[in-house]
Coordinates of C-alpha atoms in Angstrom, one line a residue:
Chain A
X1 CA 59.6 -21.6 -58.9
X2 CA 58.5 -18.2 -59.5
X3 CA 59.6 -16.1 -62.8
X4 CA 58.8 -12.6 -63.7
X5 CA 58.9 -11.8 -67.8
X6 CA 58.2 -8.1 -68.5
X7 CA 56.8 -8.2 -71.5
X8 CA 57.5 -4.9 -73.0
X9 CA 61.3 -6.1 -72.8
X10 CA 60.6 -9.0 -74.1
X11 CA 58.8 -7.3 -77.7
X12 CA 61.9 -5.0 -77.5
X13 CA 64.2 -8.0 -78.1
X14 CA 61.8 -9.5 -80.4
X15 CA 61.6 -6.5 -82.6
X16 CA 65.5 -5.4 -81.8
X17 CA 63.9 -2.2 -81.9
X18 CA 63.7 0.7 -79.0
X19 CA 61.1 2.5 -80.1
X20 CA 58.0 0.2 -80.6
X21 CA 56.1 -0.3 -77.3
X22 CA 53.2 -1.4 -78.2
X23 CA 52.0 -5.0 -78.7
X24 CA 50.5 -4.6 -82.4
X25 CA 49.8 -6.9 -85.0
X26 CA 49.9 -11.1 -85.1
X27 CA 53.5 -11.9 -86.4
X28 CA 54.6 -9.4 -83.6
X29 CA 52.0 -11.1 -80.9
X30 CA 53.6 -14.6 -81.7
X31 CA 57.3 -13.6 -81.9
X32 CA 56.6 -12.3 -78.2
X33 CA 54.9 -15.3 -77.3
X34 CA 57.3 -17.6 -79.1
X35 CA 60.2 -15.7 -76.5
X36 CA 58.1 -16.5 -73.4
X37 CA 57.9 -19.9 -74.3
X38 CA 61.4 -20.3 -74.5
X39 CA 62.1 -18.5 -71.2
X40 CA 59.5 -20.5 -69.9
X41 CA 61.2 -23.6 -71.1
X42 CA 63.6 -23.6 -68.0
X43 CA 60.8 -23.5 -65.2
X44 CA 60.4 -26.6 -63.3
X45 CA 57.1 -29.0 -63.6
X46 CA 55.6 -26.0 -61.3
X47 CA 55.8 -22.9 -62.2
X48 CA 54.2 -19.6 -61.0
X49 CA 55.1 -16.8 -63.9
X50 CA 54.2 -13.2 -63.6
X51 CA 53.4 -11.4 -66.8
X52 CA 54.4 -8.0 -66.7
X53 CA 52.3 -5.3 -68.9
X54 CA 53.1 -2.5 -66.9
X55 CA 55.7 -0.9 -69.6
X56 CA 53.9 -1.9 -72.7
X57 CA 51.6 0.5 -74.4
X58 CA 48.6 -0.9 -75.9
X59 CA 47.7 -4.5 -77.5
X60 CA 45.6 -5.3 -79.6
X61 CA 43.0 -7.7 -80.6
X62 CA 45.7 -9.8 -82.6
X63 CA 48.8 -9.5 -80.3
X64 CA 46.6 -10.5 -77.3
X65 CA 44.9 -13.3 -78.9
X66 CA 48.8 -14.1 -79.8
X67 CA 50.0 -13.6 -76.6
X68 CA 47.9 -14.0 -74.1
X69 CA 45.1 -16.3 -74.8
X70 CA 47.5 -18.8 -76.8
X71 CA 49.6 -19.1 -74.2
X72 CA 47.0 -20.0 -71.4
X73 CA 45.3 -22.0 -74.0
X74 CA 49.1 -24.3 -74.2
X75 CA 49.7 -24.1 -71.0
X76 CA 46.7 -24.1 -69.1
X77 CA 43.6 -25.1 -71.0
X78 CA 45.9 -28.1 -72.4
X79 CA 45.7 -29.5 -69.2
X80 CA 49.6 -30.8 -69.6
X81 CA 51.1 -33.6 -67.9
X82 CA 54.3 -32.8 -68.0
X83 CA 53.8 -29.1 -66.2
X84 CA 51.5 -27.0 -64.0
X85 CA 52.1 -23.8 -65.4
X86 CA 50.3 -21.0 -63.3
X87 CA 50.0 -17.0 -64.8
X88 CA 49.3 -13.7 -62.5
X89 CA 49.0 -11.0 -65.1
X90 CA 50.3 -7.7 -63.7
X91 CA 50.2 -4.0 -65.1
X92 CA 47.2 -4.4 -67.2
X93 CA 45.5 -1.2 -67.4
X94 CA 42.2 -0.4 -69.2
X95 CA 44.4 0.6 -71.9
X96 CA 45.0 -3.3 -72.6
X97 CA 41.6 -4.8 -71.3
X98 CA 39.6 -4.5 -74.1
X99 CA 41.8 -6.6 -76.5
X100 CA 42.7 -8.7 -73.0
X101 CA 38.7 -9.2 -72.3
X102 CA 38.0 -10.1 -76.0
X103 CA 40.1 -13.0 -76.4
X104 CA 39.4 -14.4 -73.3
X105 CA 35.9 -14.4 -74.1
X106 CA 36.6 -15.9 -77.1
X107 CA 38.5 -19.0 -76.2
X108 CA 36.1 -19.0 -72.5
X109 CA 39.4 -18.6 -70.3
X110 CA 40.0 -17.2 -67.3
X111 CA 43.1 -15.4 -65.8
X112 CA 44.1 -13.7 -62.3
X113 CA 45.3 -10.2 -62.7
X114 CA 47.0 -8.4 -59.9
X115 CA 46.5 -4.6 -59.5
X116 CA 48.6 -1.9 -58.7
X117 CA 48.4 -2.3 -55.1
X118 CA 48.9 -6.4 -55.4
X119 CA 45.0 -7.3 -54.8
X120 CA 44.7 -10.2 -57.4
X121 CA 41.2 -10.9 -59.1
X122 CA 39.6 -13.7 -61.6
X123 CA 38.6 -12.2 -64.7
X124 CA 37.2 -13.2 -67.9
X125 CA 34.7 -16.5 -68.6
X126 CA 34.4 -17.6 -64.9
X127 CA 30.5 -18.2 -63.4
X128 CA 29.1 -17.2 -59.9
X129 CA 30.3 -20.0 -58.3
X130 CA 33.6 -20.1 -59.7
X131 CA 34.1 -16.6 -59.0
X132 CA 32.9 -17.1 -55.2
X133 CA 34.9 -19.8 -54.8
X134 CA 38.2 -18.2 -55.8
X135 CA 37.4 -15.0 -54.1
X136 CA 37.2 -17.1 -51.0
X137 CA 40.2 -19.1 -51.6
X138 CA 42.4 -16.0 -52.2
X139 CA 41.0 -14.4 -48.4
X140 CA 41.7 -17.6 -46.7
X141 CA 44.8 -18.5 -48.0
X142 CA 45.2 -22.2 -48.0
X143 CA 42.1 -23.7 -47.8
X144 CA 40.8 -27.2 -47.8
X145 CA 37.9 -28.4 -49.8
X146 CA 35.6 -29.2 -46.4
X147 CA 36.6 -25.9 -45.0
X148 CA 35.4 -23.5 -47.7
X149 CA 32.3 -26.1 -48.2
X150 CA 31.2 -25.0 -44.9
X151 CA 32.1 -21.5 -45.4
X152 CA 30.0 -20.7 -48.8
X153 CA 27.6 -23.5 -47.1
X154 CA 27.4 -25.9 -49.9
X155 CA 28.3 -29.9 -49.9
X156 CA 31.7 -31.0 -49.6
X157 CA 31.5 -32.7 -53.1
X158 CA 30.0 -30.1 -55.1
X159 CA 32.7 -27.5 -53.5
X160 CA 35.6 -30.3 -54.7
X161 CA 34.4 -30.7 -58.1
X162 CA 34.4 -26.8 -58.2
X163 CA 38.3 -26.4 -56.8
X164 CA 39.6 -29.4 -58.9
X165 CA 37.8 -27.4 -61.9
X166 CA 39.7 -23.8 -60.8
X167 CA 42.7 -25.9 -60.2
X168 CA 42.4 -27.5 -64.0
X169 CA 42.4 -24.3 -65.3
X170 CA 45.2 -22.9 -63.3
X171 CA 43.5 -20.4 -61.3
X172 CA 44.0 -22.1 -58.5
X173 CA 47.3 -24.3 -57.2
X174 CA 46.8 -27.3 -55.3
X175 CA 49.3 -27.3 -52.4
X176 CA 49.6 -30.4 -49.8
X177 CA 46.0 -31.4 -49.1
X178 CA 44.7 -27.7 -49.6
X179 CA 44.2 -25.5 -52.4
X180 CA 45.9 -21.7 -52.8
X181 CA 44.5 -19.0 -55.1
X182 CA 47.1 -17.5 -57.9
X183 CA 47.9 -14.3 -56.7
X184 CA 47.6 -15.2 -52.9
X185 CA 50.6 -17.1 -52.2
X186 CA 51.5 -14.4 -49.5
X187 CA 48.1 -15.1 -47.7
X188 CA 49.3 -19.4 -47.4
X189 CA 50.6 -18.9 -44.0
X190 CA 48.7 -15.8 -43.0
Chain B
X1 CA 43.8 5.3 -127.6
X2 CA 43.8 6.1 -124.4
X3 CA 40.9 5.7 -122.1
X4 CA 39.8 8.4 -119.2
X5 CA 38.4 8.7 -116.4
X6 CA 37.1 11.4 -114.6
X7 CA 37.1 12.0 -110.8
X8 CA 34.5 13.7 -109.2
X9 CA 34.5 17.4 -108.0
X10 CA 34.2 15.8 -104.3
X11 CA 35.7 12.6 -104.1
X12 CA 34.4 10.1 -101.1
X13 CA 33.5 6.4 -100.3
X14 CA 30.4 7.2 -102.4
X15 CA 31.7 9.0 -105.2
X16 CA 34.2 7.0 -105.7
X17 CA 31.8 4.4 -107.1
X18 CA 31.5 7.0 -110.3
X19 CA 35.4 5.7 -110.4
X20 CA 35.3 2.4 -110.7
X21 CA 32.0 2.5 -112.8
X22 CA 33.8 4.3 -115.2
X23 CA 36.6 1.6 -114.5
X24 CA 35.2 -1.0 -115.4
X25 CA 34.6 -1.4 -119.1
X26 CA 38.6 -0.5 -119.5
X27 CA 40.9 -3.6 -119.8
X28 CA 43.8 -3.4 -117.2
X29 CA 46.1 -3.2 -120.3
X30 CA 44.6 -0.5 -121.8
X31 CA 46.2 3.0 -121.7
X32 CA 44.8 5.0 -119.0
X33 CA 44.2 8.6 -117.7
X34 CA 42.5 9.4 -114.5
X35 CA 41.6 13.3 -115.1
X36 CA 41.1 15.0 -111.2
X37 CA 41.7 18.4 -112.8
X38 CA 38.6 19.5 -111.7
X39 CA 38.3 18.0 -108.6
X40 CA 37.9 20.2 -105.8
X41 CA 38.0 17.7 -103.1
X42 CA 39.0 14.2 -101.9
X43 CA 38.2 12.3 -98.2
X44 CA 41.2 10.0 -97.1
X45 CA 39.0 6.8 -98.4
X46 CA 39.1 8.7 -102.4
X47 CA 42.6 9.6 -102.0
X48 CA 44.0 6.2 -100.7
X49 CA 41.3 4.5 -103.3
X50 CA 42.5 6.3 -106.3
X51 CA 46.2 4.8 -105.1
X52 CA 44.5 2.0 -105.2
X53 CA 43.2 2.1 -108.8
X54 CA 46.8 3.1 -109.7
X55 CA 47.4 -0.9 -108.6
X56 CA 45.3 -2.3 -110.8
X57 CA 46.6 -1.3 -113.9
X58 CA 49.1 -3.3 -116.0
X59 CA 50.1 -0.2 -117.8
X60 CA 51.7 2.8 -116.0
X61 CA 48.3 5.2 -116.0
X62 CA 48.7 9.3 -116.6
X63 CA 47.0 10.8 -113.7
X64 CA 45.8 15.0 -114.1
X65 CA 46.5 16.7 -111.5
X66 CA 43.8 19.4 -109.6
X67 CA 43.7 22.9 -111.2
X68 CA 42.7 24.4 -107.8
X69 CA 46.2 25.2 -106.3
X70 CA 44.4 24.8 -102.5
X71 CA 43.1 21.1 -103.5
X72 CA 46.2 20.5 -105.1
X73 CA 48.6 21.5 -102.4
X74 CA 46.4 20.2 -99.6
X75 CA 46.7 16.6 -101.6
X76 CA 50.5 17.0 -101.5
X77 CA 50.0 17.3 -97.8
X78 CA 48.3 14.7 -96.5
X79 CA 51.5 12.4 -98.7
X80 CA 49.2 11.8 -102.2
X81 CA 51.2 12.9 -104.6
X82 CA 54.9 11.0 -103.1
X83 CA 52.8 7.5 -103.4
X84 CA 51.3 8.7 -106.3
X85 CA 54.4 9.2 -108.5
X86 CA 55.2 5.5 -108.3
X87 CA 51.7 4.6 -109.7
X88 CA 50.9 7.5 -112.2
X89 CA 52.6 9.5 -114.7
X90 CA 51.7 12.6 -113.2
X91 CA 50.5 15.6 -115.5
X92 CA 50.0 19.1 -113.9
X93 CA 51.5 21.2 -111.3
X94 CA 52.4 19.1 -108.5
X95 CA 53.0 21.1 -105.6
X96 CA 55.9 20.9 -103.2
X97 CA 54.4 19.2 -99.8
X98 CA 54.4 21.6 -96.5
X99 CA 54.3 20.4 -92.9
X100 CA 51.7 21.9 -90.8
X101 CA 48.7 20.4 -91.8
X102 CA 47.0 19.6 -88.5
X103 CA 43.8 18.3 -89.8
X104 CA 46.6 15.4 -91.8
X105 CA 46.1 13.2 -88.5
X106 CA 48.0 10.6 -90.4
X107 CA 49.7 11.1 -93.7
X108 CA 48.7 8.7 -96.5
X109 CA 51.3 6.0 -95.5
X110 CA 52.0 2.5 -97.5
X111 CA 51.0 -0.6 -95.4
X112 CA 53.3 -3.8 -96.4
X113 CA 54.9 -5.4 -93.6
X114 CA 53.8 -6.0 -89.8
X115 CA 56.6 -2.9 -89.0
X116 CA 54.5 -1.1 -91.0
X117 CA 51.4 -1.1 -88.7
X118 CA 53.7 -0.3 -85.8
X119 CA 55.0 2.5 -87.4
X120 CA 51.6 3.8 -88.5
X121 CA 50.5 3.4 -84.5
X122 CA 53.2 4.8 -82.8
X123 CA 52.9 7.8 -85.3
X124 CA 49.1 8.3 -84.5
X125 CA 48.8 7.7 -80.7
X126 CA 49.7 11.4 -79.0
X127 CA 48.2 13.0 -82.3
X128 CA 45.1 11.3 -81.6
X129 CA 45.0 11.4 -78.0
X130 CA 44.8 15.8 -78.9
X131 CA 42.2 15.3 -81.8
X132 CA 39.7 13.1 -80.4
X133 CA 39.7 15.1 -76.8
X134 CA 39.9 18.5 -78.3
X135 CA 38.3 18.4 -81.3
X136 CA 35.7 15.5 -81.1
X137 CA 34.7 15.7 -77.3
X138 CA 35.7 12.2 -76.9
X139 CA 37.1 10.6 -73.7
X140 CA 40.7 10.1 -73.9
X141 CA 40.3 6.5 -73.3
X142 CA 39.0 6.1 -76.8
X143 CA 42.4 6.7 -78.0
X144 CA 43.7 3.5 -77.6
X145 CA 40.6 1.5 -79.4
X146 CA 41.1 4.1 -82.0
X147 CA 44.9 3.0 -82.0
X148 CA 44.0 -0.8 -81.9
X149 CA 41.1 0.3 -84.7
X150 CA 44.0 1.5 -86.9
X151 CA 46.1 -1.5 -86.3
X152 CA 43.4 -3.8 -87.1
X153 CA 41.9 -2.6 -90.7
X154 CA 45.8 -2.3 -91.4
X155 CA 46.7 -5.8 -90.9
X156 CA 44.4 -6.9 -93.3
X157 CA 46.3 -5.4 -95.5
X158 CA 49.0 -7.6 -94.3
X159 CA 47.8 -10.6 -93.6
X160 CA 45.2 -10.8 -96.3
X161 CA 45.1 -9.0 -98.9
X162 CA 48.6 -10.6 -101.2
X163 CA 50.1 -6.9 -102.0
X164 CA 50.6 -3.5 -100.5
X165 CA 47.7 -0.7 -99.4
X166 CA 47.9 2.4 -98.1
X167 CA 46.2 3.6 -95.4
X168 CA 45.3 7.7 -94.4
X169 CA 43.7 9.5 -91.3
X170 CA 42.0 12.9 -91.6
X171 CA 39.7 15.1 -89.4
X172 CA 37.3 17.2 -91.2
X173 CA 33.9 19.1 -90.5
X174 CA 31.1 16.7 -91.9
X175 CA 28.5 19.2 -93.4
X176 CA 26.3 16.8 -94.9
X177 CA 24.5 14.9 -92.6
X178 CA 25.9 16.1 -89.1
X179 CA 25.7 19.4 -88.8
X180 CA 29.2 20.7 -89.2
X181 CA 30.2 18.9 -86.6
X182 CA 34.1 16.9 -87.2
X183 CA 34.3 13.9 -87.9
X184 CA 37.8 11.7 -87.7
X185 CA 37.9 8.9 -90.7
X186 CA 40.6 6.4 -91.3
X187 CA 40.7 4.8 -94.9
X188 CA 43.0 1.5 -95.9
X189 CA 42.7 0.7 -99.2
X190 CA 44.3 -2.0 -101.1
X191 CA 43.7 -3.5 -104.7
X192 CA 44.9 -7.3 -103.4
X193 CA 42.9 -10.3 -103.2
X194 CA 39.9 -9.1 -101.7
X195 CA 37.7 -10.6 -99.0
X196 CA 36.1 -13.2 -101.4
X197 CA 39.5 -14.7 -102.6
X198 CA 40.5 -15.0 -99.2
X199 CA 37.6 -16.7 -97.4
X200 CA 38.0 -19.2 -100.7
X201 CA 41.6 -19.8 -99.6
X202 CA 40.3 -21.4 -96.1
X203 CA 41.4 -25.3 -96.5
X204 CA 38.4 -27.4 -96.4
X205 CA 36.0 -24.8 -96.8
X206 CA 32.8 -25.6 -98.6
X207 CA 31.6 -23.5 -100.7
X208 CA 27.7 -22.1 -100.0
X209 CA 24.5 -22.1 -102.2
X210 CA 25.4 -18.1 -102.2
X211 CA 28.6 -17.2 -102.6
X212 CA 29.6 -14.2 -103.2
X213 CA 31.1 -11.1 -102.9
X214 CA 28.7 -9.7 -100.1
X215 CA 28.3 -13.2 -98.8
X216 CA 32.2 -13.2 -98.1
X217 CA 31.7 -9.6 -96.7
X218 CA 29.0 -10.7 -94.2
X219 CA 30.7 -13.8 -93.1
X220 CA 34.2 -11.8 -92.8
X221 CA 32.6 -8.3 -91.1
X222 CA 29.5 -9.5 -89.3
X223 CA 30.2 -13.2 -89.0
X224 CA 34.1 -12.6 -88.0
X225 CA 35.2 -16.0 -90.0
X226 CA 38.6 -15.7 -91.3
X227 CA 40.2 -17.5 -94.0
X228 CA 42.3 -19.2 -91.2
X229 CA 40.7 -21.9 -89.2
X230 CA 42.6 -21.1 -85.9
X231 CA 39.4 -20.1 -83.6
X232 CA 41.1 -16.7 -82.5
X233 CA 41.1 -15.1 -85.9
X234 CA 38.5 -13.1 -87.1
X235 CA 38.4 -10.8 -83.7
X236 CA 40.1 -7.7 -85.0
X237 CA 37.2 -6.7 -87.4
X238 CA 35.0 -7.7 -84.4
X239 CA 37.0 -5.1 -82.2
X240 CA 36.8 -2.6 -84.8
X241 CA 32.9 -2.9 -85.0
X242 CA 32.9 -3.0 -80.7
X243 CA 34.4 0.4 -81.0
X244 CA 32.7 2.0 -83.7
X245 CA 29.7 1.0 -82.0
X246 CA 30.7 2.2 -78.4
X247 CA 31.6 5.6 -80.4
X248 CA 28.5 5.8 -82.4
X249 CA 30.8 5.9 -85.4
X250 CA 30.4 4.4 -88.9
X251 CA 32.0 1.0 -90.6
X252 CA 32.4 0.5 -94.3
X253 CA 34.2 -2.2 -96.7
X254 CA 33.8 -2.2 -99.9
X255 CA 35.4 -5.6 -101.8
X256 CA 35.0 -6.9 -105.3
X257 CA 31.4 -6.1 -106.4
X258 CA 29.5 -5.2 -102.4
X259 CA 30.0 -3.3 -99.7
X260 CA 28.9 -3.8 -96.3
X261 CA 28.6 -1.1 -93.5
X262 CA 27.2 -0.6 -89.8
X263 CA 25.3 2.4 -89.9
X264 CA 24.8 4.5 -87.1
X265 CA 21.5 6.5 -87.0
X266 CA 23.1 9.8 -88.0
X267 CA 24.2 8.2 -91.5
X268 CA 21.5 7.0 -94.2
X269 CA 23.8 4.8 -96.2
X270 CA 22.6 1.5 -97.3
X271 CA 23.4 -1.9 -94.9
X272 CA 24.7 -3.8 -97.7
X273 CA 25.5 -2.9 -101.6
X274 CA 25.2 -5.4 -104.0
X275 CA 26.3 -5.6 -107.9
X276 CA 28.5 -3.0 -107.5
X277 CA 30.7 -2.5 -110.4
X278 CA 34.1 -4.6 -109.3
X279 CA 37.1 -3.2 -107.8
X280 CA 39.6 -5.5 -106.8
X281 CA 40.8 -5.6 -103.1
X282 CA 39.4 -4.3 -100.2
X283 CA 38.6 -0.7 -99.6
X284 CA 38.0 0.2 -95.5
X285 CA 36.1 3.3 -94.1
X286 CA 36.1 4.2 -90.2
X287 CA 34.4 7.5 -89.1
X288 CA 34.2 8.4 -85.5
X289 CA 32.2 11.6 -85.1
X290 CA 32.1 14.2 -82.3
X291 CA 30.6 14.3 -79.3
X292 CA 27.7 16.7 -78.5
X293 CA 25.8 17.1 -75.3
X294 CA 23.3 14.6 -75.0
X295 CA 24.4 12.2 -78.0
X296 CA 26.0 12.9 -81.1
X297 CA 22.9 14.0 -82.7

């Protein structure tokens, strides 16, 4: 199931205001997040939700700490049972990555942010390995844990551990007996 | 009898301590005047401050007016004198305020609520976005940290301080130590709980061998700790010192009896104050200077 929340609309109903586009200040950050939550209380056990920034202003340290990192951190870091929630962030510009970059750092999470021209990239606390891993992942499109062993060249264990790892922290979905990056569903058959 | 007080000819972040020195001897029942008559000028951080001072006192204080009819009309500008009138019984010509003020980036504007803070951004951004690329030679992608700067110190208004503050933004030419080059500052003051109070309102918290005012400030400015144990608080005075310090710029809070500050090598001010006379609440300073070929010095 994939659902698209755009998040400036969503702090316009929050704030039953028109004029405010910017995500500023905590009570504001956790009414919007608080929304999301509730819209995201209709997906199914697996979910693939894309946040939309691209009409939203600026956020700050508070509203993204709010918004963004305490939702991964319920949905993803939680490691639920009951859901596999997956997050592509879209429409953040440099305007929002600072605030965006801090939290993360912060909590140590990790996203997958999709540029304008729909190229999708791990950002935030991820380390060499990780990030080569994904990166690989994302070209191949579904990939097996033996297959991208023997295309980074390291043992078929060590490249398992790493996927499960991506896959616990929802950068990566787990899909039959392969594994498919967030952000690259179009590539699964390609 | 009525006690006074008299504000400096210039009034700033530093002068202001001539204020509270004064201050502090004077129960907060006691009559009060605060005499500006001859002051001839006033930074954001003295005007919002003396607001602040207005807070403090349990008796409705008289407040003098400035003589000088350009320091007085230029302090009905940038909004004094409308917040002022709630605090003070104001003595003196009080001049009508006049739009057009374009150094006035932000009029002095009373922080309460969360709607507040948006208000006070969405008013600043294009303003900004002209000022710091025109005037201060600044790329124009400093305009949102300056934005997300201003939202910061003003939430901690909101979220900590118990009671209202006012916050102001001005651009000025800085004669002093840089050169007449301008300088943009942001002030939020507030005379509410103070940074002390509110790491001591932290459940569990244990209290240190040193405790103090400028032990709250360190382990609230430097440290980031908040008075909430939720791990993501604490990052927006972080963001604000990230930016100052990508912008070579200057941070300064003043609470209870210390004040702390990040200073940038164009400013000689002193790390951390101690034994300050008190002043209750928080008082925030934020100067971003221009931009010069080669550095900003």
């Amino acid at each position: 199931m994939m659902m698209h929340i755009d998040v400036s609309t969503v702090l316009r109903q929050t704030l039953s205001c028109e004029l405010y586009s910017n995500l500023v200040t905590r009570p504001t950050g956790a009414a919007v997040r608080t929304q999301i939550e509730a819209l995201l209380a209709d997906a199914r056990e697996v979910s693939l939700t894309i946040i939309d920034f691209s009409h939203v202003g600026m956020i700050d340290f508070s509203c993204a700490d709010e918004v963004v990192a305490k939702l991964l951190l319920r949905y993803v870091a939680a490691e639920r049972e009951d859901r596999e929630a997956y997050f592509l962030f879209r429409g953040v510009t440099d305007d929002h990555w600072d605030a965006i970059e801090a939290v993360l750092e912060r909590h140590g999470l990790a996203l997958v942010l999709e540029d304008e021209g729909g190229v999708a990239r791990i950002v935030g606390m991820v380390n060499d390995g990780e990030r080569a891993a994904w990166q690989k992942v994302y070209e191949r499109g579904r990939t097996a844990a033996a297959d991208l062993a023997s295309a980074l060249g390291t043992a078929p264990e060590a490249c398992e551990r790493l996927l499960d790892g991506l896959h616990r922290r929802r950068l990566l979905m787990r899909l039959d007996d392969g594994y498919v990056a967030v952000g690259g569903l179009t590539n699964v058959h390609g | 009898m009525t006690s006074v007080i008299t504000v400096p000819p210039s009034l700033d972040d530093h002068t202001f301590e001539q204020v509270v020195e004064q201050l502090a001897s004077i129960p907060a029942d006691a009559k009060l005047l605060v005499d500006a008559r001859h002051t001839r000028w006033a930074s954001p951080y003295g005007l919002t401050a003396l607001l602040a001072l207005g807070q403090t006192r349990q008796e409705r204080p008289s407040f003098a007016v400035p003589e000088t009819e350009d320091t007085a009309s230029y302090w009905a500008r940038t909004g004094f004198f409308r917040h002022a009138d709630e605090l003070f019984d104001l003595h003196g010509s009080v001049p009508r305020a006049r739009a057009g003020e374009s150094s006035v980036l932000l009029e002095i504007t009373a922080v309460t609520k969360s709607e507040d803070v948006h208000d006070v951004v969405g008013r600043i951004q294009q303003k900004a976005q002209q000022i710091l690329t025109k005037e201060l030679n600044i790329d124009a992608k400093a305009t949102v940290g300056f934005a997300m700067t201003l939202s910061e110190v003003c939430q901690n208004i909101v979220e900590h301080a118990g009671r209202g503050g006012w916050v102001g933004v001005q651009t000025y030419t800085w004669r002093k130590r840089l050169g007449n080059r301008r300088v943009v500052v942001i002030a939020v003051c507030d005379a509410g709980c103070g940074f002390r109070e509110s790491l001591e309102s932290a459940p569990g918290r244990v209290r240190s061998d040193r405790w103090d005012d400028a032990a709250a400030l360190e382990e609230a400015v430097i440290r980031g700790v908040s008075r909430f144990r939720d791990p993501g608080r604490g990052q927006g005075l972080a963001g604000v010192r990230r930016y100052v310090g990508r912008w070579d710029g200057k941070v300064s809070v003043r609470s209870g009896t210390a004040k702390i500050a990040i200073v940038p090598s164009w400013d000689d001010d002193v790390p951390l104050l101690e034994k300050l006379a008190p002043f209750p609440g928080s008082q925030v300073q934020v100067t971003i200077p221009e931009r010069v070929a080669g550095g900003t010095r």
